[in-house]
Every structure is written in C-alpha cells, then in structure tokens.
Amino acid sequence: MWIYEKKLQYPVRVSTCNPTLAKYLVEQYGGADGELSAALRYLNQRYSIPDKVIGLLTDIGTEEFAHLEMIATMIYKLTKDATPEMMKAAGLGDHYAIHDNALYYENSSGVPWTASYIQAKGDPIADLYEDIAAEEKARATYQWIINLSDDPDLNDGLRFLREREIIHSQRFLEAVEILKDEQGKKKFF
Amino acid sequence: MFTLYKTWHPIASPFDPCKPIVEKTFSTPPNLYIGFQPPNLPQFSPQEALRAGTLWKAFYDPYYNPFEKAKGGIPR
C-alpha cells in the first residue's frame, strides 16, 4: 500500500501561460520514456526480480509517480487558462477537440500511451538494463525540453527531475552489480 | 581534463543545405564512471540536497540550455 503526502516533491513554478511548452512536456507525461511508463515498468517488474532489488524498484517506481504529479502540475498550469485559439496556435487544436484543456496520457505528438512502451522479460539483467536505458532516455528528453523551453522557473524543476534520472540510473547500475556478484564467494572482513 | 560533456565532429559537406554544426556535444553524467557507490562520499546539506535533487556531490550534474549561454547555460 501507499501513503500519500499532499505536496509536490519539488516546487513547480511556471512564469508564462505557454501551451506550446505543455505540448512538449506531455512527452514526459504519456510518452514512451515518460514518468508514467517508468512508474508502471518498475512497479510491475518487481514481482519477478530477485528479492535483493525488489525494494529498489518499489522506491524508484513510487518516486516516478511523484515526478508524474510534478509534470502534470506543470502541464496544467501552462494550459489551464489557455483559450481555444491559444490551444490551436500551440498545435493543440486536435487535443482541445477531444479533451478540452484536460490532461491526457499521450506523447507530444498526441499518440495515446500504450503498454508496449514497457517490458517485463522476467530475466533480472535484461529488465535492469532496460530500466537503465529508460532512465538515460528520460534524462536526454529532459535536456531537449530544457533546450526548447524559455521559462527559467519551469527549467529549474526540469533540472531537478533530470538529476533524479541520473541517480536512478546509478541505483539500477548498482542493482546489476549486486546481482552479478559471485555467489558462495569467500568474504573476508 | 575530466568533463561531463564529450564532443565529436560530424562530417560536413560543402553541399549541406543547413549551416553545418561542426561540433556536437553530449552528456556523460557521473553515474557512468563511479560504479558501486563507495562509502563516505561528500554530501550536500539537507537544504542544498533538496534543491539539487541528490544528497551526493559526486552525482550532481545540472544541465542548462547550451543555446542560452548568456542566461546561465554552461559554455561548452
């Protein structure tokens, strides 16, 4: 079970009403390497992974939901008062036709989220290597969004999220080290 | 000198339609180098760590828009 704290992991500040930026950010909301994919990938893989690293997948998967919530807040703030005209000008006219200003799990091109974005191979090394790759891809996506964005307050939050991707990748790498460690080897203290 | 950004030079043709980018940069964050985290690494204070996104100074690698060097982007 989970315990919910009614606060964000890192404060989200947005300086301008900028639906175009929301269109790019939605990649991290419902995209292949986004936070929803990450959370569901880790929380699902943890059932069939050696028990030494289950806790890691639980922790990181849970944190990904906290990131998802930050991204959602950013997108919501960027679009909540946008008029249909502004949505159209931002390339979100087709989104508006379906969803009004609601958020939806889709990528920046409007393709709905699909479970084929995530994998569960049942092989611990294959799964952890997929997780490492996913973290590095999410890190790169944050870089490209920072490059596209001209909102310094928003970029501050994105920088925090990118740093977390680096830490998660590090922890998955350590999980591989734990699993590949020779069993039955003599330990000297 | 050690750096967390690496560069490479794509081939540029005189017939390239856009102005060629002669040097491309990519990020190689600290997690690629450290392996299993050694004990007793230097830490940020709790307040600094909450802002930085990590407790460990060795893993801190902030990213700034390289196209906006004037606004704090790391020149590279």
XYZ file of C-alpha atoms in Angstrom:
265
model
C 0.000 0.000 0.000
C 0.986 3.605 -0.268
C 0.836 6.643 1.941
C 0.123 9.907 0.136
C 1.630 13.235 1.123
C -0.365 16.107 -0.293
C 2.628 18.057 -1.571
C 4.932 18.011 -4.567
C 8.430 16.516 -4.417
C 9.875 19.791 -5.704
C 8.038 23.124 -6.077
C 6.604 23.724 -9.550
C 6.691 27.318 -10.745
C 5.583 28.416 -14.183
C 6.222 32.016 -15.340
C 4.124 32.232 -18.503
C 0.904 30.851 -19.972
C 2.582 28.811 -22.697
C 0.544 25.922 -24.162
C 3.308 25.167 -26.708
C 5.599 24.214 -23.856
C 2.836 21.996 -22.448
C 2.741 20.177 -25.779
C 6.452 19.328 -25.429
C 6.199 18.472 -21.721
C 3.424 15.946 -22.299
C 6.160 13.683 -23.730
C 7.282 13.102 -20.128
C 3.653 12.535 -19.079
C 2.417 9.889 -21.519
C 5.413 9.297 -23.776
C 7.449 6.098 -24.185
C 10.203 7.292 -21.826
C 7.879 9.376 -19.651
C 7.174 9.157 -15.951
C 4.002 7.029 -16.322
C 5.906 4.410 -18.327
C 8.713 4.478 -15.763
C 6.433 4.046 -12.732
C 4.429 1.201 -14.271
C 7.539 -0.515 -15.641
C 9.334 -0.690 -12.277
C 6.321 -1.463 -10.105
C 5.409 -4.314 -12.450
C 8.900 -5.810 -12.863
C 9.486 -6.009 -9.119
C 7.371 -9.179 -8.677
C 9.718 -11.333 -10.718
C 13.103 -9.931 -9.706
C 15.486 -11.301 -7.002
C 14.372 -10.090 -3.577
C 17.590 -8.107 -3.013
C 16.449 -5.472 -5.521
C 12.635 -5.520 -5.091
C 12.820 -2.643 -2.621
C 14.788 -0.534 -5.078
C 12.154 -0.991 -7.798
C 9.392 -0.159 -5.295
C 11.167 3.014 -4.161
C 12.020 4.273 -7.637
C 8.634 3.294 -9.094
C 6.939 5.225 -6.303
C 9.147 8.268 -6.865
C 8.258 8.202 -10.574
C 4.623 8.815 -9.580
C 5.802 11.865 -7.626
C 7.529 13.051 -10.806
C 4.388 12.328 -12.831
C 2.498 14.580 -10.455
C 5.047 17.390 -10.959
C 4.814 17.095 -14.753
C 1.010 17.082 -14.506
C 1.124 20.260 -12.413
C 3.402 21.937 -14.976
C 1.148 20.982 -17.898
C -1.967 22.035 -16.005
C -0.527 25.436 -15.113
C 0.675 26.014 -18.683
C -2.742 25.314 -20.217
C -5.457 25.874 -17.615
C -6.431 29.360 -18.834
C -5.496 28.913 -22.484
C -8.328 29.801 -24.887
C -9.248 27.511 -27.798
C -7.443 30.000 -30.058
C -4.262 29.701 -27.997
C -4.520 25.908 -27.941
C -4.917 25.913 -31.728
C -1.909 28.211 -32.162
C 0.148 25.853 -29.963
C -0.691 22.855 -32.165
C -3.110 21.550 -29.538
C -6.287 22.159 -31.564
C -6.882 18.434 -32.040
C -6.200 17.828 -28.342
C -8.763 20.519 -27.484
C -11.349 18.949 -29.778
C -11.180 15.706 -27.797
C -10.186 16.760 -24.285
C -10.850 20.500 -23.828
C -7.983 21.601 -21.534
C -7.858 18.267 -19.683
C -4.631 16.336 -19.361
C -4.319 13.030 -21.179
C -1.721 10.255 -21.263
C -0.325 10.868 -24.734
C 3.053 11.802 -26.159
C 3.972 15.207 -27.594
C 2.605 14.123 -30.997
C -0.752 13.183 -29.448
C -0.258 9.384 -29.652
C -2.015 7.753 -26.662
C 0.081 5.911 -24.080
C 0.373 2.184 -24.714
C 1.593 -0.722 -22.572
C 4.033 -1.705 -25.320
C 6.217 1.187 -24.100
C 7.196 -1.017 -21.142
C 8.658 -4.507 -20.930
C 8.906 -7.284 -18.386
C 11.205 -10.014 -19.645
C 11.452 -11.926 -16.353
C 15.231 -12.005 -16.738
C 16.691 -9.783 -13.996
C 19.637 -8.495 -16.045
C 17.528 -7.830 -19.150
C 14.945 -5.969 -17.051
C 17.505 -3.872 -15.152
C 19.349 -2.967 -18.368
C 16.013 -1.845 -19.817
C 15.477 0.299 -16.724
C 18.929 1.880 -17.046
C 18.263 2.636 -20.720
C 14.868 4.143 -19.809
C 16.464 6.462 -17.235
C 19.100 7.654 -19.719
C 16.426 8.242 -22.376
C 14.331 10.228 -19.894
C 17.436 12.251 -18.937
C 18.029 13.094 -22.602
C 14.347 14.018 -23.091
C 14.615 16.468 -20.182
C 17.672 18.034 -21.854
C 15.835 18.525 -25.130
C 12.811 20.025 -23.350
C 15.094 22.419 -21.420
C 16.618 23.408 -24.788
C 13.127 24.107 -26.182
C 11.870 25.983 -23.108
C 12.363 29.674 -22.395
C 10.764 29.522 -18.939
C 13.535 29.712 -16.284
C 11.222 28.751 -13.383
C 9.985 25.688 -15.223
C 13.528 24.730 -16.253
C 14.529 24.775 -12.588
C 12.008 21.999 -11.915
C 13.078 20.105 -15.043
C 16.713 20.274 -13.927
C 15.727 18.664 -10.613
C 13.877 15.883 -12.449
C 16.845 15.287 -14.758
C 19.158 14.957 -11.770
C 16.832 12.298 -10.319
C 17.126 10.329 -13.582
C 20.919 10.280 -13.099
C 20.527 8.971 -9.543
C 18.010 6.310 -10.592
C 20.322 5.117 -13.357
C 23.138 4.905 -10.787
C 20.997 2.806 -8.430
C 19.944 0.403 -11.216
C 23.614 0.027 -12.170
C 24.339 -0.846 -8.533
C 21.489 -3.391 -8.596
C 23.212 -5.111 -11.542
C 26.453 -5.135 -9.554
C 24.643 -6.785 -6.608
C 23.062 -9.475 -8.814
C 26.220 -10.313 -10.761
C 28.314 -10.590 -7.594
C 29.683 -14.129 -7.338
C 27.620 -16.386 -5.121
C 29.295 -18.504 -2.460
C 32.484 -16.482 -2.762
C 34.511 -16.297 0.471
C 34.090 -12.997 2.223
C 36.986 -11.607 4.254
C 36.356 -8.937 6.848
C 40.847 17.479 -18.059
C 37.830 15.455 -16.929
C 34.495 16.771 -18.162
C 30.892 15.523 -18.026
C 30.329 16.571 -21.640
C 32.031 14.984 -24.623
C 32.261 16.326 -28.144
C 32.537 14.875 -31.634
C 32.783 16.322 -35.115
C 30.227 15.233 -37.718
C 31.311 15.230 -41.340
C 30.323 18.499 -43.035
C 29.828 18.646 -46.794
C 30.106 21.881 -48.790
C 26.662 20.944 -50.169
C 24.928 20.695 -46.765
C 21.617 22.606 -47.002
C 21.778 23.961 -43.423
C 24.738 25.688 -41.806
C 26.766 22.713 -40.514
C 27.159 22.151 -36.788
C 30.896 21.473 -36.669
C 30.956 20.235 -33.091
C 28.252 18.168 -31.363
C 28.150 17.770 -27.578
C 26.625 15.016 -25.480
C 26.187 14.478 -21.763
C 28.118 11.732 -19.945
C 26.757 12.041 -16.381
C 28.747 10.900 -13.315
C 26.809 7.640 -12.863
C 28.687 6.286 -15.889
C 32.008 6.486 -14.050
C 31.534 5.743 -10.364
C 30.341 2.133 -10.313
C 29.013 0.904 -6.967
C 28.870 3.978 -4.758
C 31.892 3.989 -2.399
C 31.286 4.809 1.293
C 31.808 8.244 2.872
C 31.322 10.392 -0.235
C 30.918 14.152 0.463
C 27.304 15.231 0.995
C 25.258 18.375 0.443
C 23.497 19.864 3.466
C 19.858 18.685 3.681
C 18.609 22.056 2.365
C 21.037 22.034 -0.562
C 20.257 18.387 -1.311
C 16.511 19.067 -1.613
C 17.240 21.698 -4.252
C 19.986 19.784 -6.063
C 17.989 16.565 -6.393
C 20.766 14.492 -4.799
C 22.497 14.194 -1.452
C 25.812 13.312 -3.091
C 28.054 15.996 -4.549
C 29.719 13.447 -6.829
C 26.429 12.780 -8.629
C 25.388 16.429 -9.070
C 25.440 17.390 -12.744
C 22.998 20.219 -13.538
C 22.001 20.839 -17.167
C 21.493 24.258 -18.709
C 20.323 25.133 -22.213
C 23.551 25.379 -24.265
C 21.774 27.683 -26.730
C 21.283 30.249 -23.957
C 24.791 30.665 -22.579
C 24.010 34.262 -21.663
C 21.250 33.091 -19.316
C 23.410 30.697 -17.322
C 23.909 27.916 -19.852
C 27.208 26.149 -19.359
C 29.503 27.208 -22.202
C 30.903 24.116 -23.838
